[in-house]
mmCIF file of C-alpha atoms in Angstrom:
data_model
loop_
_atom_site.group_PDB
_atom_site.id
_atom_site.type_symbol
_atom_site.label_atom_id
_atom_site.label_comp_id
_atom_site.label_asym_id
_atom_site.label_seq_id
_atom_site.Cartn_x
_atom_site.Cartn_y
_atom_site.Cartn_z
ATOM 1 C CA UNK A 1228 0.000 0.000 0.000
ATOM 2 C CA UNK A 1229 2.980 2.485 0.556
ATOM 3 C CA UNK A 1230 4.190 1.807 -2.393
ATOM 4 C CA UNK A 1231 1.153 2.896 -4.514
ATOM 5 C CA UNK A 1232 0.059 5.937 -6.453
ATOM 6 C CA UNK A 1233 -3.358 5.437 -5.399
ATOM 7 C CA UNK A 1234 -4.661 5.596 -1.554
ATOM 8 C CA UNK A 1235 -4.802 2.145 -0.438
ATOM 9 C CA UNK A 1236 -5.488 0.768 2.867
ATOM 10 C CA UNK A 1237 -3.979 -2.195 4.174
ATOM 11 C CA UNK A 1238 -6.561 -3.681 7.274
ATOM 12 C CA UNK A 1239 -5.339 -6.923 9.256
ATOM 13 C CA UNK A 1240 -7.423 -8.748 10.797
ATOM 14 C CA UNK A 1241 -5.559 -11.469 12.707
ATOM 15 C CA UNK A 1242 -7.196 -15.018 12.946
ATOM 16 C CA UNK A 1243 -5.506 -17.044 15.166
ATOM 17 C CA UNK A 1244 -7.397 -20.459 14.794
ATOM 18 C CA UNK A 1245 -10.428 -21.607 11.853
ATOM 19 C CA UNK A 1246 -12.362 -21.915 15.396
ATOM 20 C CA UNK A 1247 -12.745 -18.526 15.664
ATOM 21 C CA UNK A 1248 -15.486 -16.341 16.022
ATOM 22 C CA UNK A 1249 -14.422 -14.434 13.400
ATOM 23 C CA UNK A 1250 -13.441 -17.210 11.158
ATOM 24 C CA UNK A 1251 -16.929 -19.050 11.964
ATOM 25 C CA UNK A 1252 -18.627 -16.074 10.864
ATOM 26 C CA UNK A 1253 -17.141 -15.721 7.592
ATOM 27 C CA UNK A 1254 -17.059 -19.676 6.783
ATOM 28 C CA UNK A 1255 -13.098 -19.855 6.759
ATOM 29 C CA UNK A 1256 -11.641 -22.656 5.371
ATOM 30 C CA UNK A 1257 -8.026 -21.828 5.420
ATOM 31 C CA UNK A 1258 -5.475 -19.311 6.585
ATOM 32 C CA UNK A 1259 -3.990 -16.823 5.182
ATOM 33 C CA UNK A 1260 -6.359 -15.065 3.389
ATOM 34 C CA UNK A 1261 -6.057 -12.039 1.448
ATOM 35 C CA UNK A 1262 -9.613 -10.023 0.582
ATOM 36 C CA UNK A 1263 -9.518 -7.071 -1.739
ATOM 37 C CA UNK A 1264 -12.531 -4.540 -2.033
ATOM 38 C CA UNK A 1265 -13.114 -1.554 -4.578
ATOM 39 C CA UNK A 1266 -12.818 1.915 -3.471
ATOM 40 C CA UNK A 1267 -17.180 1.708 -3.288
ATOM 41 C CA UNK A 1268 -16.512 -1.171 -0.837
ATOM 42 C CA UNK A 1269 -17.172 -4.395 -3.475
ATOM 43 C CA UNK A 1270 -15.142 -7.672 -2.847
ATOM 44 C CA UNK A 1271 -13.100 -7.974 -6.232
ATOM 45 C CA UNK A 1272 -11.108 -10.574 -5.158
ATOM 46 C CA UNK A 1273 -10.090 -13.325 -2.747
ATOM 47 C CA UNK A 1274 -6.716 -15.119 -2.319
ATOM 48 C CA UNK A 1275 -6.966 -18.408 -0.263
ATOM 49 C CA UNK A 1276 -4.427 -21.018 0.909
ATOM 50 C CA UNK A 1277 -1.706 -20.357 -1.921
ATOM 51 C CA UNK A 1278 -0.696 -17.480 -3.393
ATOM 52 C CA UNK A 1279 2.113 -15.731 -5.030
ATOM 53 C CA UNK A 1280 3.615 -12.406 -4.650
ATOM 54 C CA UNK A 1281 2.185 -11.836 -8.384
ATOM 55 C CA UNK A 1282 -1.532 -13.037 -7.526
ATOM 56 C CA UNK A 1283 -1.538 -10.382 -4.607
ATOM 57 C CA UNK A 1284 -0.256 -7.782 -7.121
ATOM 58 C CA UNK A 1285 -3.251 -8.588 -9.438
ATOM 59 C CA UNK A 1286 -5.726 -9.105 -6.811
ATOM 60 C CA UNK A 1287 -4.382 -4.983 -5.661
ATOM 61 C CA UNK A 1288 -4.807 -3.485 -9.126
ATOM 62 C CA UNK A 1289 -7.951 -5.695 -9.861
ATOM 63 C CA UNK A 1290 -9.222 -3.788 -6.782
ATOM 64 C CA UNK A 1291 -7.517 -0.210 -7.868
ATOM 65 C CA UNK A 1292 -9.524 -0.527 -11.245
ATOM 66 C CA UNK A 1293 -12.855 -1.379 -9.253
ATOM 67 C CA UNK A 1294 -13.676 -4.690 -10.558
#
């Protein structure tokens, strides 16, 4: 997000167990996760389990370009 030449936030939420309350509530079915949202607040994309450094580039300018 500091690296970007559009305002991004970066929110974590730390999930210490699939047990959760938090993880029950969102149907969690593996750590980490990654969500991205639009700047109007849409989920554009979701990175679960495995991931690269590449998909959480695309997943962050996915998001940037609101879809």
């Amino acid at each position: 997000c500091e690296d970007s030449s559009r305002p991004a936030e970066y929110v974590p939420i730390l999930i210490d167990s699939l047990k959760s309350e938090i993880a029950r509530a969102n149907s969690l079915e593996s750590l980490p996760q990654f969500w991205f949202y639009s700047s109007g607040g849409g989920l554009v994309a979701k990175l679960t389990g495995r991931f690269t450094d590449e998909d959480l580039e695309q997943a962050f300018r996915k998001a940037g370009r609101g879809r």
